Amino acid sequence: MIYRIATYFLLLSLAQSNPDNVSPTPAILDGYSHFMFDFNHGVYRFIHEFGAGLAPQTPQAAPSQTDQGGGFGNIAINFVNEPLTLLSGLLIGDWATAWTAAQRFGVNSTVGVLGWYDTATDWGYPRQELDLGLVLCAYGVDAGPYLVLPFIGPRTARDAFTDVIVTNAILWTSMWMLLDPSSGLLAIAAAEAVEVVAEIAATRQIDSHAGKLEFSDYEAMRADYLAHRLERCNGLRGIASDATQD
């Protein structure tokens, strides 16, 4: 499982932590991250080219900004990312973001057919993004070294641990609630396959900025990701300080 890899890297980073900065990346981890960068680049390039080959050749009108198409990825976002944003907002004292996430979850889980459609955005509740990695950063927990996860993309050890562990916990809890206790191996295997796909879809969207990074240059992607996360963390530190004083 991906979370075991993230756990190992987090433990590896503890001896090399560095407040406010990313720790030096051990050679073995740097080699692994470069390999995963090339692997992810090849996988998503193939998916893009394969999808482009299946797309109709006739010109189509560009979708409007409020056109929220349905999809399995939306359900994963609704049942993983919205509760995660709600929890993170409560932990850091960002009540507005937490309330928006709660409203989005309520609307999309009902009118949006369990989240298949992002009805909440059409109703004036735009998606907010907040995760436990940013919360820990705002409270002073070190980032650890930079790494690239398979299929998911760039993370720090801290963000990888929180993103993947929380996503797995939510998805597996949901799966076991839906599965009959007497389910056979085939049903469990099918549930595992669905969980893996949902994990990738949901984890990639925890930080949509990171999910959209498709640079062909490793260092450029690393610099962009780390700068984006540090900027967001710095913006939350004031909120965290106020919440601690209260």
mmCIF file of C-alpha atoms in Angstrom:
data_model
loop_
_atom_site.group_PDB
_atom_site.id
_atom_site.type_symbol
_atom_site.label_atom_id
_atom_site.label_comp_id
_atom_site.label_asym_id
_atom_site.label_seq_id
_atom_site.Cartn_x
_atom_site.Cartn_y
_atom_site.Cartn_z
ATOM 1 C CA MET A 1 0.000 0.000 0.000
ATOM 2 C CA ILE A 2 1.115 3.538 -0.701
ATOM 3 C CA TYR A 3 0.600 4.576 2.924
ATOM 4 C CA ARG A 4 3.328 2.173 4.071
ATOM 5 C CA ILE A 5 5.792 3.927 1.776
ATOM 6 C CA ALA A 6 4.685 7.313 3.122
ATOM 7 C CA THR A 7 5.039 6.083 6.720
ATOM 8 C CA TYR A 8 8.587 4.861 6.072
ATOM 9 C CA PHE A 9 9.623 8.142 4.520
ATOM 10 C CA LEU A 10 8.109 10.093 7.402
ATOM 11 C CA LEU A 11 10.105 8.078 9.938
ATOM 12 C CA LEU A 12 13.194 8.520 7.795
ATOM 13 C CA SER A 13 12.719 12.271 7.853
ATOM 14 C CA LEU A 14 12.490 12.660 11.628
ATOM 15 C CA ALA A 15 16.256 12.610 12.076
ATOM 16 C CA GLN A 16 16.697 15.322 9.450
ATOM 17 C CA SER A 17 13.862 17.719 10.215
ATOM 18 C CA ASN A 18 14.337 21.430 9.696
ATOM 19 C CA PRO A 19 11.738 24.012 10.781
ATOM 20 C CA ASP A 20 10.160 26.089 7.985
ATOM 21 C CA ASN A 21 12.239 24.359 5.318
ATOM 22 C CA VAL A 22 12.285 21.047 3.504
ATOM 23 C CA SER A 23 14.900 18.693 4.902
ATOM 24 C CA PRO A 24 17.766 17.521 2.690
ATOM 25 C CA THR A 25 16.588 14.548 0.672
ATOM 26 C CA PRO A 26 18.522 11.296 1.340
ATOM 27 C CA ALA A 27 20.163 9.877 -1.778
ATOM 28 C CA ILE A 28 17.990 6.744 -1.855
ATOM 29 C CA LEU A 29 14.822 8.839 -1.569
ATOM 30 C CA ASP A 30 16.004 11.280 -4.220
ATOM 31 C CA GLY A 31 16.611 8.430 -6.654
ATOM 32 C CA TYR A 32 13.195 6.969 -5.864
ATOM 33 C CA SER A 33 11.492 10.343 -6.396
ATOM 34 C CA HIS A 34 13.194 10.880 -9.758
ATOM 35 C CA PHE A 35 12.068 7.403 -10.846
ATOM 36 C CA MET A 36 8.474 8.083 -9.731
ATOM 37 C CA PHE A 37 8.533 11.448 -11.488
ATOM 38 C CA ASP A 38 9.435 9.762 -14.782
ATOM 39 C CA PHE A 39 6.902 6.991 -14.128
ATOM 40 C CA ASN A 40 4.046 9.421 -13.404
ATOM 41 C CA HIS A 41 4.970 11.572 -16.384
ATOM 42 C CA GLY A 42 4.803 8.541 -18.677
ATOM 43 C CA VAL A 43 1.539 7.215 -17.214
ATOM 44 C CA TYR A 44 -0.364 10.478 -17.456
ATOM 45 C CA ARG A 45 1.027 11.273 -20.886
ATOM 46 C CA PHE A 46 -0.275 7.884 -22.074
ATOM 47 C CA ILE A 47 -3.677 8.525 -20.463
ATOM 48 C CA HIS A 48 -3.859 11.949 -22.087
ATOM 49 C CA GLU A 49 -2.919 10.635 -25.530
ATOM 50 C CA PHE A 50 -5.260 7.637 -25.208
ATOM 51 C CA GLY A 51 -8.137 9.887 -24.164
ATOM 52 C CA ALA A 52 -7.413 12.314 -26.983
ATOM 53 C CA GLY A 53 -7.586 9.423 -29.459
ATOM 54 C CA LEU A 54 -11.025 8.422 -28.212
ATOM 55 C CA ALA A 55 -12.424 11.942 -28.172
ATOM 56 C CA PRO A 56 -14.749 12.995 -31.015
ATOM 57 C CA GLN A 57 -12.998 14.892 -33.787
ATOM 58 C CA THR A 58 -15.797 17.428 -34.327
ATOM 59 C CA PRO A 59 -15.287 20.853 -32.707
ATOM 60 C CA GLN A 60 -17.175 21.347 -29.449
ATOM 61 C CA ALA A 61 -18.083 24.457 -27.536
ATOM 62 C CA ALA A 62 -15.893 25.188 -24.544
ATOM 63 C CA PRO A 63 -17.596 24.342 -21.237
ATOM 64 C CA SER A 64 -18.725 27.219 -19.079
ATOM 65 C CA GLN A 65 -17.095 27.878 -15.746
ATOM 66 C CA THR A 66 -20.228 26.649 -13.955
ATOM 67 C CA ASP A 67 -20.567 23.476 -16.027
ATOM 68 C CA GLN A 68 -19.990 20.774 -13.419
ATOM 69 C CA GLY A 69 -19.850 17.425 -15.196
ATOM 70 C CA GLY A 70 -20.526 14.301 -13.188
ATOM 71 C CA GLY A 71 -17.983 11.618 -12.434
ATOM 72 C CA PHE A 72 -16.538 9.104 -9.992
ATOM 73 C CA GLY A 73 -13.772 11.530 -9.102
ATOM 74 C CA ASN A 74 -16.401 13.976 -7.834
ATOM 75 C CA ILE A 75 -17.751 11.319 -5.453
ATOM 76 C CA ALA A 76 -14.237 10.672 -4.115
ATOM 77 C CA ILE A 77 -13.755 14.405 -3.586
ATOM 78 C CA ASN A 78 -17.105 14.686 -1.829
ATOM 79 C CA PHE A 79 -16.584 11.824 0.626
ATOM 80 C CA VAL A 80 -12.877 12.375 1.298
ATOM 81 C CA ASN A 81 -11.837 15.931 0.552
ATOM 82 C CA GLU A 82 -14.849 17.799 1.897
ATOM 83 C CA PRO A 83 -14.757 16.056 5.328
ATOM 84 C CA LEU A 84 -10.971 16.548 5.379
ATOM 85 C CA THR A 85 -11.356 20.269 4.687
ATOM 86 C CA LEU A 86 -14.054 20.479 7.360
ATOM 87 C CA LEU A 87 -11.856 18.727 9.945
ATOM 88 C CA SER A 88 -8.783 20.788 9.035
ATOM 89 C CA GLY A 89 -10.766 24.020 9.248
ATOM 90 C CA LEU A 90 -12.013 23.123 12.732
ATOM 91 C CA LEU A 91 -8.524 22.162 13.934
ATOM 92 C CA ILE A 92 -6.977 25.421 12.795
ATOM 93 C CA GLY A 93 -9.896 27.686 13.627
ATOM 94 C CA ASP A 94 -10.790 28.577 10.035
ATOM 95 C CA TRP A 95 -14.526 28.510 10.670
ATOM 96 C CA ALA A 96 -15.534 29.964 7.287
ATOM 97 C CA THR A 97 -13.717 27.261 5.331
ATOM 98 C CA ALA A 98 -15.069 24.525 7.625
ATOM 99 C CA TRP A 99 -18.644 25.786 7.237
ATOM 100 C CA THR A 100 -18.332 25.993 3.449
ATOM 101 C CA ALA A 101 -17.048 22.399 3.336
ATOM 102 C CA ALA A 102 -19.979 21.252 5.488
ATOM 103 C CA GLN A 103 -22.456 23.023 3.197
ATOM 104 C CA ARG A 104 -20.832 21.576 0.083
ATOM 105 C CA PHE A 105 -20.928 18.071 1.537
ATOM 106 C CA GLY A 106 -24.599 18.412 2.423
ATOM 107 C CA VAL A 107 -25.628 19.762 -0.979
ATOM 108 C CA ASN A 108 -23.539 17.381 -3.089
ATOM 109 C CA SER A 109 -24.466 14.316 -1.004
ATOM 110 C CA THR A 110 -28.169 14.957 -1.581
ATOM 111 C CA VAL A 111 -28.991 17.082 -4.606
ATOM 112 C CA GLY A 112 -25.673 16.191 -6.237
ATOM 113 C CA VAL A 113 -26.386 12.442 -6.069
ATOM 114 C CA LEU A 114 -23.713 11.485 -3.508
ATOM 115 C CA GLY A 115 -21.343 13.956 -5.137
ATOM 116 C CA TRP A 116 -21.552 12.692 -8.718
ATOM 117 C CA TYR A 117 -22.428 16.280 -9.639
ATOM 118 C CA ASP A 118 -20.797 19.319 -8.048
ATOM 119 C CA THR A 119 -24.128 21.051 -7.497
ATOM 120 C CA ALA A 120 -22.713 23.060 -4.598
ATOM 121 C CA THR A 121 -20.515 25.113 -6.910
ATOM 122 C CA ASP A 122 -23.541 25.990 -9.066
ATOM 123 C CA TRP A 123 -25.367 27.063 -5.909
ATOM 124 C CA GLY A 124 -22.644 29.486 -4.887
ATOM 125 C CA TYR A 125 -20.527 27.308 -2.589
ATOM 126 C CA PRO A 126 -17.125 27.169 -4.307
ATOM 127 C CA ARG A 127 -14.746 24.414 -3.335
ATOM 128 C CA GLN A 128 -12.257 25.244 -0.597
ATOM 129 C CA GLU A 129 -9.071 23.250 -0.024
ATOM 130 C CA LEU A 130 -7.498 22.674 3.370
ATOM 131 C CA ASP A 131 -5.631 19.589 4.525
ATOM 132 C CA LEU A 132 -3.945 18.238 7.640
ATOM 133 C CA GLY A 133 -0.471 18.760 6.171
ATOM 134 C CA LEU A 134 -1.118 22.505 6.048
ATOM 135 C CA VAL A 135 -2.598 22.440 9.548
ATOM 136 C CA LEU A 136 0.498 20.705 10.935
ATOM 137 C CA CYS A 137 2.723 23.137 9.038
ATOM 138 C CA ALA A 138 0.862 26.108 10.512
ATOM 139 C CA TYR A 139 1.399 24.673 13.996
ATOM 140 C CA GLY A 140 5.131 24.254 13.354
ATOM 141 C CA VAL A 141 5.498 20.585 12.370
ATOM 142 C CA ASP A 142 8.464 20.140 10.035
ATOM 143 C CA ALA A 143 7.967 19.224 6.395
ATOM 144 C CA GLY A 144 10.605 16.506 6.138
ATOM 145 C CA PRO A 145 12.175 15.684 2.776
ATOM 146 C CA TYR A 146 10.519 16.116 -0.611
ATOM 147 C CA LEU A 147 9.299 13.020 -2.447
ATOM 148 C CA VAL A 148 7.148 11.970 -5.389
ATOM 149 C CA LEU A 149 4.430 9.366 -4.804
ATOM 150 C CA PRO A 150 3.330 6.906 -7.499
ATOM 151 C CA PHE A 151 0.307 8.201 -9.463
ATOM 152 C CA ILE A 152 -0.236 10.997 -6.904
ATOM 153 C CA GLY A 153 2.748 13.258 -7.513
ATOM 154 C CA PRO A 154 4.801 15.685 -5.390
ATOM 155 C CA ARG A 155 4.568 15.789 -1.596
ATOM 156 C CA THR A 156 6.711 16.385 1.431
ATOM 157 C CA ALA A 157 7.014 13.520 3.924
ATOM 158 C CA ARG A 158 4.628 15.306 6.296
ATOM 159 C CA ASP A 159 2.023 15.920 3.596
ATOM 160 C CA ALA A 160 2.360 12.413 2.151
ATOM 161 C CA PHE A 161 1.792 10.838 5.546
ATOM 162 C CA THR A 162 -1.290 12.886 6.403
ATOM 163 C CA ASP A 163 -2.846 12.794 2.921
ATOM 164 C CA VAL A 164 -2.497 9.073 2.310
ATOM 165 C CA ILE A 165 -3.217 7.840 5.841
ATOM 166 C CA VAL A 166 -6.359 9.953 6.219
ATOM 167 C CA THR A 167 -7.594 9.050 2.740
ATOM 168 C CA ASN A 168 -7.112 5.333 3.417
ATOM 169 C CA ALA A 169 -8.838 5.583 6.796
ATOM 170 C CA ILE A 170 -11.916 7.281 5.333
ATOM 171 C CA LEU A 171 -12.180 4.997 2.309
ATOM 172 C CA TRP A 172 -11.639 1.738 4.184
ATOM 173 C CA THR A 173 -14.163 2.736 6.837
ATOM 174 C CA SER A 174 -16.688 3.431 4.084
ATOM 175 C CA MET A 175 -15.898 0.160 2.294
ATOM 176 C CA TRP A 176 -16.312 -1.995 5.399
ATOM 177 C CA MET A 177 -19.589 -0.279 6.226
ATOM 178 C CA LEU A 178 -20.893 -1.222 2.779
ATOM 179 C CA LEU A 179 -19.498 -4.774 2.690
ATOM 180 C CA ASP A 180 -21.372 -7.659 4.271
ATOM 181 C CA PRO A 181 -19.279 -9.340 7.020
ATOM 182 C CA SER A 182 -19.656 -12.652 5.188
ATOM 183 C CA SER A 183 -18.402 -11.255 1.883
ATOM 184 C CA GLY A 184 -16.155 -13.627 -0.038
ATOM 185 C CA LEU A 185 -12.648 -13.000 -1.304
ATOM 186 C CA LEU A 186 -13.928 -11.832 -4.695
ATOM 187 C CA ALA A 187 -16.022 -9.084 -3.113
ATOM 188 C CA ILE A 188 -13.119 -8.039 -0.886
ATOM 189 C CA ALA A 189 -10.750 -7.972 -3.876
ATOM 190 C CA ALA A 190 -13.233 -5.848 -5.831
ATOM 191 C CA ALA A 191 -13.568 -3.483 -2.875
ATOM 192 C CA GLU A 192 -9.762 -3.217 -2.664
ATOM 193 C CA ALA A 193 -9.545 -2.353 -6.368
ATOM 194 C CA VAL A 194 -12.201 0.348 -5.987
ATOM 195 C CA GLU A 195 -10.457 1.661 -2.878
ATOM 196 C CA VAL A 196 -7.111 1.977 -4.680
ATOM 197 C CA VAL A 197 -8.670 3.939 -7.562
ATOM 198 C CA ALA A 198 -10.609 6.143 -5.145
ATOM 199 C CA GLU A 199 -7.472 6.686 -3.055
ATOM 200 C CA ILE A 200 -5.521 7.956 -6.045
ATOM 201 C CA ALA A 201 -8.387 10.150 -7.247
ATOM 202 C CA ALA A 202 -9.049 11.651 -3.832
ATOM 203 C CA THR A 203 -5.418 12.070 -2.747
ATOM 204 C CA ARG A 204 -4.482 13.810 -5.994
ATOM 205 C CA GLN A 205 -7.270 16.325 -5.351
ATOM 206 C CA ILE A 206 -6.377 17.107 -1.726
ATOM 207 C CA ASP A 207 -4.113 19.777 -3.194
ATOM 208 C CA SER A 208 -5.453 20.371 -6.697
ATOM 209 C CA HIS A 209 -2.495 22.641 -7.470
ATOM 210 C CA ALA A 210 -0.147 19.702 -6.963
ATOM 211 C CA GLY A 211 -2.405 17.437 -9.018
ATOM 212 C CA LYS A 212 -2.204 19.798 -11.986
ATOM 213 C CA LEU A 213 1.586 20.031 -12.050
ATOM 214 C CA GLU A 214 2.712 18.336 -15.248
ATOM 215 C CA PHE A 215 6.183 19.734 -15.737
ATOM 216 C CA SER A 216 8.668 17.731 -17.740
ATOM 217 C CA ASP A 217 11.419 19.093 -15.489
ATOM 218 C CA TYR A 218 11.814 17.540 -12.018
ATOM 219 C CA GLU A 219 13.398 20.563 -10.350
ATOM 220 C CA ALA A 220 10.793 22.960 -11.785
ATOM 221 C CA MET A 221 7.943 20.872 -10.387
ATOM 222 C CA ARG A 222 9.671 20.544 -7.016
ATOM 223 C CA ALA A 223 10.249 24.305 -6.749
ATOM 224 C CA ASP A 224 6.667 25.153 -7.735
ATOM 225 C CA TYR A 225 5.117 22.662 -5.315
ATOM 226 C CA LEU A 226 7.238 23.675 -2.331
ATOM 227 C CA ALA A 227 6.724 27.392 -2.953
ATOM 228 C CA HIS A 228 2.950 26.907 -3.220
ATOM 229 C CA ARG A 229 2.755 24.888 0.020
ATOM 230 C CA LEU A 230 4.957 27.350 1.932
ATOM 231 C CA GLU A 231 2.845 30.287 0.747
ATOM 232 C CA ARG A 232 -0.354 28.567 1.895
ATOM 233 C CA CYS A 233 1.212 27.568 5.215
ATOM 234 C CA ASN A 234 2.384 31.097 5.936
ATOM 235 C CA GLY A 235 -1.124 32.351 5.218
ATOM 236 C CA LEU A 236 -2.559 29.967 7.826
ATOM 237 C CA ARG A 237 -0.096 30.657 10.614
ATOM 238 C CA GLY A 238 -1.948 33.758 11.733
ATOM 239 C CA ILE A 239 -5.189 31.786 11.982
ATOM 240 C CA ALA A 240 -3.456 29.023 13.941
ATOM 241 C CA SER A 241 -1.956 31.578 16.334
ATOM 242 C CA ASP A 242 -5.345 33.158 16.983
ATOM 243 C CA ALA A 243 -6.921 29.736 17.552
ATOM 244 C CA THR A 244 -4.199 28.818 20.080
ATOM 245 C CA GLN A 245 -4.685 32.059 22.011
ATOM 246 C CA ASP A 246 -8.436 31.529 22.138
#
